[in-house]
XYZ file of C-alpha atoms in Angstrom:
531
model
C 0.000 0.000 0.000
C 1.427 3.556 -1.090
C -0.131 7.176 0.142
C -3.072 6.697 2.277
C -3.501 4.093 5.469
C -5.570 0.925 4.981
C -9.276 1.635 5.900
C -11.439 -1.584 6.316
C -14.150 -1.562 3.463
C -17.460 -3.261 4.311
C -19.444 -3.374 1.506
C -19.896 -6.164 2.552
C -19.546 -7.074 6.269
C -18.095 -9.678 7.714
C -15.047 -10.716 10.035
C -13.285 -13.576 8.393
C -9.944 -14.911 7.881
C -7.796 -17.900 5.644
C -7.611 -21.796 5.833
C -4.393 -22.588 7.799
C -2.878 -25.914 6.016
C 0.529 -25.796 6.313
C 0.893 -25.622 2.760
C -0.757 -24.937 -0.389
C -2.512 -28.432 -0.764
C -6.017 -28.784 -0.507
C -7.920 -30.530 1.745
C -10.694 -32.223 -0.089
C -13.833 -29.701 0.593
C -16.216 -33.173 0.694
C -14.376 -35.236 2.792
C -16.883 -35.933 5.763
C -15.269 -37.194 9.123
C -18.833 -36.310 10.576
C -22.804 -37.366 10.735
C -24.370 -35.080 8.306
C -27.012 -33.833 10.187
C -27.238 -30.384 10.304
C -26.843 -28.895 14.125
C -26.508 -32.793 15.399
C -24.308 -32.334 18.935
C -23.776 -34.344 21.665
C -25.914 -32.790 24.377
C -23.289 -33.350 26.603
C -21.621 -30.589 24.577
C -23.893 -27.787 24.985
C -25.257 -25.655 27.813
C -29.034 -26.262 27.438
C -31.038 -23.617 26.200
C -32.836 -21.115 29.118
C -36.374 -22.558 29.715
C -38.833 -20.155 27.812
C -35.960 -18.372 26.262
C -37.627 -18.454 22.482
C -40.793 -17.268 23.915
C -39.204 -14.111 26.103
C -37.325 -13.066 23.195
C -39.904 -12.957 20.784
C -42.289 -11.279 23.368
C -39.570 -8.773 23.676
C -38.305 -8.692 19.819
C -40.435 -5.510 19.151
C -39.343 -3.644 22.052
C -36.198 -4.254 20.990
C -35.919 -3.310 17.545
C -37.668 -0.050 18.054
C -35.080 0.744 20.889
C -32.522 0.294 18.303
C -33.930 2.215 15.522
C -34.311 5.070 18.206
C -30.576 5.016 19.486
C -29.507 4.150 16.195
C -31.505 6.724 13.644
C -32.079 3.946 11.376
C -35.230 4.754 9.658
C -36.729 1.417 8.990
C -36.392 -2.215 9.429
C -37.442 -5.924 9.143
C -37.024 -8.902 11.070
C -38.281 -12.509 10.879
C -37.859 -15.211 13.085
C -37.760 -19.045 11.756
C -38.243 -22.212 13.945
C -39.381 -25.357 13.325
C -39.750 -24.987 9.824
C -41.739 -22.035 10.333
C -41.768 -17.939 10.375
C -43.152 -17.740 14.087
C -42.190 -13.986 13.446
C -42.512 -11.273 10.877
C -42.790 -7.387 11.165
C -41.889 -4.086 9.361
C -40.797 -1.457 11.857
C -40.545 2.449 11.116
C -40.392 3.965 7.427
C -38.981 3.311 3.983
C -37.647 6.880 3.564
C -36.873 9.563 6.036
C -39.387 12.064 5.651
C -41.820 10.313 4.047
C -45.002 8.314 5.614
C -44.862 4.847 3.277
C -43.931 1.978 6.235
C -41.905 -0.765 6.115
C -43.712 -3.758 5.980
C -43.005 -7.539 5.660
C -42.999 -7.467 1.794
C -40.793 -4.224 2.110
C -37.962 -5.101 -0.900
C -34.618 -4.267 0.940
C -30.977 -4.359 -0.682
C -29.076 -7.170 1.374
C -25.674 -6.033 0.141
C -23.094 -9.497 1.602
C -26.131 -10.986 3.012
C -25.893 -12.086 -0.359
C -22.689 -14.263 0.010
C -24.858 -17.094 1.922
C -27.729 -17.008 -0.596
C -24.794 -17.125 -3.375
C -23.090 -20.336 -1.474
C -26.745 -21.924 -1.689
C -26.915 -22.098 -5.022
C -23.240 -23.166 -5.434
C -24.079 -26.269 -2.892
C -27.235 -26.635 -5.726
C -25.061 -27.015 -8.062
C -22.855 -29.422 -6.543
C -25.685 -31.663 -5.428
C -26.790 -31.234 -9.056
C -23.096 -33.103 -10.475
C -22.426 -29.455 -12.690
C -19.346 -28.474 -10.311
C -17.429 -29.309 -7.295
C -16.162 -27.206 -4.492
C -12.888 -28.573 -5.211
C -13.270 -27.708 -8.817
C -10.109 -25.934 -10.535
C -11.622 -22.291 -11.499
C -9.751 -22.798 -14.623
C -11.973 -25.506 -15.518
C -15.515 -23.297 -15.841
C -13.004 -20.261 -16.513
C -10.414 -20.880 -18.535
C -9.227 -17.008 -19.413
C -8.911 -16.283 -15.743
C -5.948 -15.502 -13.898
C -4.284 -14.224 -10.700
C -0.819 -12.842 -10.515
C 0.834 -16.173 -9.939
C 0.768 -18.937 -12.184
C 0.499 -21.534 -9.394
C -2.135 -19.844 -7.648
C -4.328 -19.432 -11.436
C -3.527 -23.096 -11.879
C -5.123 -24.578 -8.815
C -7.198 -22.185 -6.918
C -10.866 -23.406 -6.532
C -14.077 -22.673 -6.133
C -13.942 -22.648 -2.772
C -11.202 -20.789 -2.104
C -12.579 -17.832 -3.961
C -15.727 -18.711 -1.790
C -14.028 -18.256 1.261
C -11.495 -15.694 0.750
C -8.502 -17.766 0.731
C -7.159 -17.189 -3.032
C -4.671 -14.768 -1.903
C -6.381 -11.656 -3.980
C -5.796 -8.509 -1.776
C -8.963 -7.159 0.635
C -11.383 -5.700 -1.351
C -9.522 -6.352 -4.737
C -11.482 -4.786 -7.613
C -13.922 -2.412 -5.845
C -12.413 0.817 -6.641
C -13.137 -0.566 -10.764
C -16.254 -0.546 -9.246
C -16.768 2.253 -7.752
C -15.158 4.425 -11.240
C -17.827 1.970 -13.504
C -16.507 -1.085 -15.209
C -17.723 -4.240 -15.493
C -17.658 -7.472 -14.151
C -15.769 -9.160 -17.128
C -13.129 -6.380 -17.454
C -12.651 -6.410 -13.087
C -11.988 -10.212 -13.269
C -9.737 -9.665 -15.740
C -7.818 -7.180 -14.258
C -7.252 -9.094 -10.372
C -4.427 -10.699 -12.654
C -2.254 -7.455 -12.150
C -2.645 -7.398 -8.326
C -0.308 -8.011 -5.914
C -1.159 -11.710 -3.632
C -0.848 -12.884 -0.418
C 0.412 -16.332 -0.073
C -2.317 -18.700 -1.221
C -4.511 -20.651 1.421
C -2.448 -19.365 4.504
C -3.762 -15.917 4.146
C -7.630 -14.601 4.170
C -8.473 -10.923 2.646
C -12.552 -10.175 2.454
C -12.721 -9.795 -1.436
C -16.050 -9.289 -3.348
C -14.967 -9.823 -6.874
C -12.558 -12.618 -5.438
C -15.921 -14.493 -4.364
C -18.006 -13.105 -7.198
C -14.956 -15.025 -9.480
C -15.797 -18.455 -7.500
C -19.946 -17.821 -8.130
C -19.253 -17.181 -12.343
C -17.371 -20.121 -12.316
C -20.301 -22.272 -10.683
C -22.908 -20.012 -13.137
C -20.408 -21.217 -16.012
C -20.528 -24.762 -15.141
C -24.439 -24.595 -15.151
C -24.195 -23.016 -18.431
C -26.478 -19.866 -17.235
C -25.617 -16.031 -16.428
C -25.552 -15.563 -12.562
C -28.902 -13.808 -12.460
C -30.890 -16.440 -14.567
C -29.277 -19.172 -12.011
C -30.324 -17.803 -8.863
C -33.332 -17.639 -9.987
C -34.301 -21.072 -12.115
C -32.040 -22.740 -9.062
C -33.265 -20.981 -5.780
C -35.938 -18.209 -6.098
C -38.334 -19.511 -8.621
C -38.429 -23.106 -6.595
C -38.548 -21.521 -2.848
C -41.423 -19.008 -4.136
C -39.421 -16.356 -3.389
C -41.304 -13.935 -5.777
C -39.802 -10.581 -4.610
C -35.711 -11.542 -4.843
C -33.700 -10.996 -7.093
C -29.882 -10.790 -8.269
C -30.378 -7.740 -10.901
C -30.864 -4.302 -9.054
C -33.144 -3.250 -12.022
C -35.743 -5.519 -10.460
C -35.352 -3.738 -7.189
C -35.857 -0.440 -8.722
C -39.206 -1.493 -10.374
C -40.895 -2.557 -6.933
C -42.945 0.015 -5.700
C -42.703 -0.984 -2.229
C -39.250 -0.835 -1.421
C -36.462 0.678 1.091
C -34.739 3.839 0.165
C -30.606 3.961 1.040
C -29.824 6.222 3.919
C -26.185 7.280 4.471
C -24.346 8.475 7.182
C -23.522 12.609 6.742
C -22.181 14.377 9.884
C -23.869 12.235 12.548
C -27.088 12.092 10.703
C -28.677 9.603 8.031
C -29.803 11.071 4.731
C -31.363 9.912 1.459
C -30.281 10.510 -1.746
C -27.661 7.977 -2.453
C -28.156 5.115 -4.869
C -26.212 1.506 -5.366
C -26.143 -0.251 -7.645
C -23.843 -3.919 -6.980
C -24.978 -5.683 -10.571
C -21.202 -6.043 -10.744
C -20.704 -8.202 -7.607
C -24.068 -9.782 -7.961
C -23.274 -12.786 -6.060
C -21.232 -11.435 -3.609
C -23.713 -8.525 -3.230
C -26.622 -7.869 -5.296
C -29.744 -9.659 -3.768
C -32.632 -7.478 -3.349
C -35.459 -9.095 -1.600
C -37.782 -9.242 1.432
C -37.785 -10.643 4.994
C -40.763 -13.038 3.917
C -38.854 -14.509 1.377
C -35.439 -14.546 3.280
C -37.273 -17.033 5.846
C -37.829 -19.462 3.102
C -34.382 -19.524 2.135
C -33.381 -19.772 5.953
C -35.956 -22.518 6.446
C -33.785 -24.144 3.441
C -30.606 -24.034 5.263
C -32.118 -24.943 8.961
C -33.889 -28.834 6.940
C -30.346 -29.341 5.808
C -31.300 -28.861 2.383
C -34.732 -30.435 2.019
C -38.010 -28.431 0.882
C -41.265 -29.749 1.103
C -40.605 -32.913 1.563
C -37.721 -33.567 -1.483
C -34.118 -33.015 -1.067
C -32.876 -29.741 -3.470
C -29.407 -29.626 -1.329
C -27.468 -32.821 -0.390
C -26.022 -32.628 2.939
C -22.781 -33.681 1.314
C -22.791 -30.483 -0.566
C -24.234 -28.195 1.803
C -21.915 -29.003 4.763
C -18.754 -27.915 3.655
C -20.209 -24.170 3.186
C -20.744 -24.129 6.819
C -18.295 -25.155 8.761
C -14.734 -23.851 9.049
C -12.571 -22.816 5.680
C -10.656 -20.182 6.888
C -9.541 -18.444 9.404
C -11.290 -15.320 9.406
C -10.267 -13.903 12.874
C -7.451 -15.960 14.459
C -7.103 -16.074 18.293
C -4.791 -13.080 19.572
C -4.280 -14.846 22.938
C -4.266 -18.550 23.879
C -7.533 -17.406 26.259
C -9.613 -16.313 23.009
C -11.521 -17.972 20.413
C -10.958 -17.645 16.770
C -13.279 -16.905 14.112
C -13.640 -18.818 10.821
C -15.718 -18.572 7.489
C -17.046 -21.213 5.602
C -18.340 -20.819 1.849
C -20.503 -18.197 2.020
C -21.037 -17.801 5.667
C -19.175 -16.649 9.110
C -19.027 -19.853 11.318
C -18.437 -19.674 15.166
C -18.866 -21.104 18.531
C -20.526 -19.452 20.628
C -19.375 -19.759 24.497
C -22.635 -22.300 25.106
C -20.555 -24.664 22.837
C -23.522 -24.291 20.045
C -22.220 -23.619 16.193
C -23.742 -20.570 14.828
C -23.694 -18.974 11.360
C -24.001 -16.020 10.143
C -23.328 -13.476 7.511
C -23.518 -9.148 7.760
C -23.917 -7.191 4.764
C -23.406 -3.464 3.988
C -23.333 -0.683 2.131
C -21.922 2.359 3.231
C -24.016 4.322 0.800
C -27.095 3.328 2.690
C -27.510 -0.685 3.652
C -27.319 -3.024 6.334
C -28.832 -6.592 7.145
C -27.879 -9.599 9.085
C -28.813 -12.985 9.739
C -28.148 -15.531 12.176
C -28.283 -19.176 12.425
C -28.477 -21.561 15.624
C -29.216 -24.928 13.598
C -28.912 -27.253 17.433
C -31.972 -24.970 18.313
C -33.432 -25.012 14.376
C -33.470 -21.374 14.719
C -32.768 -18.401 12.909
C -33.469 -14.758 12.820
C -33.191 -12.271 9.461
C -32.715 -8.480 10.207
C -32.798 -6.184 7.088
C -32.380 -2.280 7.444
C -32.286 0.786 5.395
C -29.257 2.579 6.850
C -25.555 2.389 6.595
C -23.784 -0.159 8.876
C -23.830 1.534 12.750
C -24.404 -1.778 14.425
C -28.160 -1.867 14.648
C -28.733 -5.318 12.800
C -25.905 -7.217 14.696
C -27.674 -5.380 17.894
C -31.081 -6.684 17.092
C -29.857 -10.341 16.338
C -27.067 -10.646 19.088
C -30.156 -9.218 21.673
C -32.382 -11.594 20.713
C -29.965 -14.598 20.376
C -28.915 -13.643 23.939
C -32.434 -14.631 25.221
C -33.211 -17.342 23.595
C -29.888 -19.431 24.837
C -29.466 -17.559 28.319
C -32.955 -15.833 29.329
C -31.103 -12.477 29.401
C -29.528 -10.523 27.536
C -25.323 -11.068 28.293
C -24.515 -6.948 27.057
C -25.689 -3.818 25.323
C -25.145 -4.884 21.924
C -25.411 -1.696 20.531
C -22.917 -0.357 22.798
C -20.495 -2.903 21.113
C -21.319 -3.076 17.829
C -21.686 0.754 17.037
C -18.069 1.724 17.220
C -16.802 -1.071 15.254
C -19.129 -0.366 12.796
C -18.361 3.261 12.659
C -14.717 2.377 11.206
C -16.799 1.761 7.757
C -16.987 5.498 8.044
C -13.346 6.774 8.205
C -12.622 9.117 5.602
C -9.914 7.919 2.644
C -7.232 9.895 0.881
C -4.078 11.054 2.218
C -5.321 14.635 2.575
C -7.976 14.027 5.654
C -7.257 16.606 8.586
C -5.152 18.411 6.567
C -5.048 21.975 6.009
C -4.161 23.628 2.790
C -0.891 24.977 2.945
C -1.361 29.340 3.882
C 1.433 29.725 1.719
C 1.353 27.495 -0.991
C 3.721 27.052 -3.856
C 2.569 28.343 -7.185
C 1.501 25.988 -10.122
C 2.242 25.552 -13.114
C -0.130 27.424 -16.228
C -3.185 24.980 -15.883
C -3.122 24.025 -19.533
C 0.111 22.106 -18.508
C -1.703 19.708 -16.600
C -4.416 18.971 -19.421
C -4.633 15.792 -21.148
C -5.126 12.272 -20.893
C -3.322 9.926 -18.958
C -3.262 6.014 -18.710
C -3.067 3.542 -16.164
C -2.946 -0.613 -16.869
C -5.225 -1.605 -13.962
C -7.596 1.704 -13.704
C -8.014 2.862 -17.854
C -7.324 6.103 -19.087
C -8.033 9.168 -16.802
C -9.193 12.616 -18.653
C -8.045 16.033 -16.613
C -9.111 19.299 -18.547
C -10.225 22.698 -17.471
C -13.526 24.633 -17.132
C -14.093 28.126 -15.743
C -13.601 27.006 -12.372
C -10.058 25.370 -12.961
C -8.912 21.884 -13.526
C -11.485 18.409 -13.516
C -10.477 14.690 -13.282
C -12.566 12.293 -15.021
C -12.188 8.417 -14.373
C -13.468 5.425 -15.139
C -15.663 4.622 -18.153
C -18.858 6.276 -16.415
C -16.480 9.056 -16.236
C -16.539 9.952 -12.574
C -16.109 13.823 -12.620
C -14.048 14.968 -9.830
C -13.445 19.018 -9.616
C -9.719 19.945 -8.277
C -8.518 22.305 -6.111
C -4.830 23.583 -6.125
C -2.983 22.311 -3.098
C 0.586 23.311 -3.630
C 2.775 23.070 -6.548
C 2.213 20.535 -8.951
C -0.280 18.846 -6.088
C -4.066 19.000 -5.767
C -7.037 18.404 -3.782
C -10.241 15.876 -4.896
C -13.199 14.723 -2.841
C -13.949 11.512 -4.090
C -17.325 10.051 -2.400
C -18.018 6.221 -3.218
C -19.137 2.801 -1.487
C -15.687 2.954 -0.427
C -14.817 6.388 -0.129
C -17.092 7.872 2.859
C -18.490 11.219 3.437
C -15.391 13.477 3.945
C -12.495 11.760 1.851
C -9.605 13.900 0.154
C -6.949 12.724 -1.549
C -4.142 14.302 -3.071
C -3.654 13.988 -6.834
C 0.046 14.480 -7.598
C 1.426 15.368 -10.855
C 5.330 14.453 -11.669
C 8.007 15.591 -14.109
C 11.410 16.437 -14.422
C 11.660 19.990 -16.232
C 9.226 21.153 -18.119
C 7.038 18.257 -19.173
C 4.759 16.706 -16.716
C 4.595 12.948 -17.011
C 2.421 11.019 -14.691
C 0.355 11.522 -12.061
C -1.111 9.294 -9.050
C -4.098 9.431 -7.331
C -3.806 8.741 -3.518
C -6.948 7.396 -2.877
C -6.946 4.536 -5.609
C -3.163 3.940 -4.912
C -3.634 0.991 -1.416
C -2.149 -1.986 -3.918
C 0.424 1.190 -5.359
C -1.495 0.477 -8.969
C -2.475 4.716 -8.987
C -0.012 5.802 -11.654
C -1.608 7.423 -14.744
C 1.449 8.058 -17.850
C 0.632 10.687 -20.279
């Protein structure tokens, strides 16, 4: 990383880390050492559940969540609770837009931002069950243009390493191609030219990493990504209001407005749209159809009565892959990720699962499963990540396993959270210089300039001085002299929050200017533009 520090991004949340083998062999994602029933422990293992516990946290869910939403400022919400098969809860819970009266409601159409990853490893396990691919699959088998920046690693990376985060690709590799508009094909293409961790012994949260795994499985079925979700998992579960292409969320009337984050208060306005990362991202849908897809996971595959998942094929998503979170003292646990979801222990000795998803431009959901009590609960909100989901489920979670809640979740989730928030760019807290040196003519600075990894870049002059233009959606960024050949942009993305400014730096010896780099693109040192 060059120029600015590392920030976490969290577009989609989670706290994972990398498969410690020893080495870069694989272990065989199928090989079962176990029964295969989902949530099967020894009761010897567990602390039993708190008589009544379901029952006092479901009396007390409500209470809850509107507590939250108050302390939080999250305009709306909605949770569902399954058990048993069933959704013994379901409720919307304050508005769809600040400012406006329209309530969220059960069949209230949220973005789920990485809530998506789980849904994504669902269909991959479909897939498996259904003989088109194998979690041990090469990549280069279904994708045979792709690449990494090591031959080794582009030779035998898998499916499920890409599903759990353990190919090596750097944290959040591609997003900024995002975030300046190109496409999926041409941000694949380009994780080739970034620099890798060493394979399988290292774990960096990578959207377009996992969305690489999830095209290979949608190229094995012989379908686009969109089409498979839906002929595999949506159309079959009934699940009439999700989807995997955001121009189906915008045609639903009834559905959640982004709210961002903006000096201490949430406002709308923003807009998202994650086609790009579809499957690590993209699922728009509702709480009522979310519990159909839990329900899915918590019968170990089997719907109505027939078996769409094997338990052969769904197991290996949820248990342990990667270290996600490794132990920083011999008294603490570590935390792991599976394919597609966060897997844990909690301190009862019960296996949970789970997944966060968010979008700093206005998103944030979570979901929890506690298959040894065939239990899960689905919170979706319309609000950038401040905790408020993780504080509804952890709350509620508490209840049901102790009969009280164990801490103010909210209390600990909001400042983590809040990192997602930090400004980026090297020029944060900065003050111009009161004397700064002069620059040069601006017409010296005009033209175009060109970068391997991030495409040309435009910079050309109006009436109000100099403009940078990125990307192929051409991002226009106004710029402010800083001193000498250095100036000021405020870039504002998924993952560059309210406040950013980053230094763009032009360099030359005499006369001619040559290159310039762009601090707040530059974390993997790939910011260079040539003239």
């Amino acid at each position: 990383m060059a120029g600015s520090a590392a920030r976490p991004r969290f577009s989609c949340l989670t706290i994972c880390a990398a498969l410690l083998l020893g080495s870069a062999i694989a272990v065989p994602a199928q090989t079962q050492t176990v029964p295969l029933t989902l949530g099967a422990i020894p009761p010897e293992d567990v602390v039993p559940l708190a008589g009544g516990g379901l029952e006092r946290a479901l009396a007390d869910l409500p209470e809850e969540v509107e507590s939250v939403l108050k302390r939080s400022g999250v305009p709306g919400a909605a949770v569902a609770v399954v058990h048993d098969g069933k959704t013994i809860f379901a409720r919307g819970f304050g508005v769809r837009e600040l400012g406006k009266e329209a309530k969220v409601d059960t069949a209230t159409v949220f973005q789920i931002a990485s809530m998506s990853k789980p849904i994504a490893a669902t269909i991959a396990a479909m897939q498996v069950t259904a003989g088109k691919v194998k979690w041990d699959d090469k990549i280069t088998r279904h994708l045979p243009t792709f690449a990494v920046g090591d031959a080794y690693v582009t030779a035998n990376g898998t499916v499920g390493d890409f599903y759990s985060h353990r190919s090596g690709l750097p944290h959040a590799a591609g997003d900024t191609l995002e975030d300046i508009g190109f496409d999926r094909k041409t941000i694949l293409e380009r994780l080739r030219m970034l620099p890798l961790a060493p394979f399988r012994v290292s774990y960096n949260y990578a959207n377009f990493g996992f969305t690489t795994g999830a095209e290979a499985v949608a190229a094995a079925a012989g379908k686009p990504w969109a089409d498979l979700a839906q002929e595999a998992l949506y159309g079959p579960l009934g699940m009439t209001s999700t989807s995997s292409r955001y121009a189906d969320f915008l045609a639903r009337e009834n559905r959640a407005t982004l709210h961002t984050l903006e000096n201490g208060r949430f406002i709308a306005g923003l807009t998202r749209d994650p086609d790009q990362q579809s499957p690590a991202g993209g699922v728009t849908s509702n709480v009522t159809d979310l519990a159909e897809w839990a329900k899915l996971i918590l019968a170990n595959g089997q719907h109505d009565g027939r078996e769409m998942i094997s338990p052969a094929a769904l197991l290996p998503a949820l248990r342990a892959q990667a270290f996600s979170a490794p132990a920083g003292t011999i008294g603490s646990r570590s935390g792991f990720y599976g394919f597609g979801f966060n897997v844990s222990v909690n301190a009862n000795g019960r296996p949970d699962m789970s997944h966060s998803g968010a979008f700093v431009t206005g998103a944030a959901t979570n979901v929890q499963f506690l298959p040894s009590a065939d239990l899960a609960i689905l919170v979706l909100t319309n609000a950038g990540p401040v905790g408020a989901a993780e504080a509804i489920t952890g709350h509620f979670l508490d209840i049901v396993q102790y009969g009280a809640p164990t801490r103010d979740w909210y209390a600990l989730m909001h400042p983590l959270l809040m990192q997602n928030y930090a400004p980026l760019g090297d020029l944060v807290g900065r003050s111009a210089p009161s004397r700064p040196a002069p620059a040069r003519p601006l017409a010296d600075y005009v033209g175009t300039y060109d970068s391997p990894y991030f495409g040309p870049a435009r910079i050309s002059q109006d009436e109000n001085g100099l403009v940078l233009t990125l990307g192929p959606e051409a991002i226009v960024m106004p710029m402010t002299h800083w001193d000498g050949d250095v100036f000021s942009i405020a870039p504002r993305s998924e993952n560059a929050p309210y406040g950013s400014l980053s230094s763009v730096r032009f360099e030359g010896a005499g006369g001619a200017l040559k290159s310039m780099r762009v601090d707040y693109l530059n974390e993997e040192g790939l910011a260079t533009w040539t003239r």
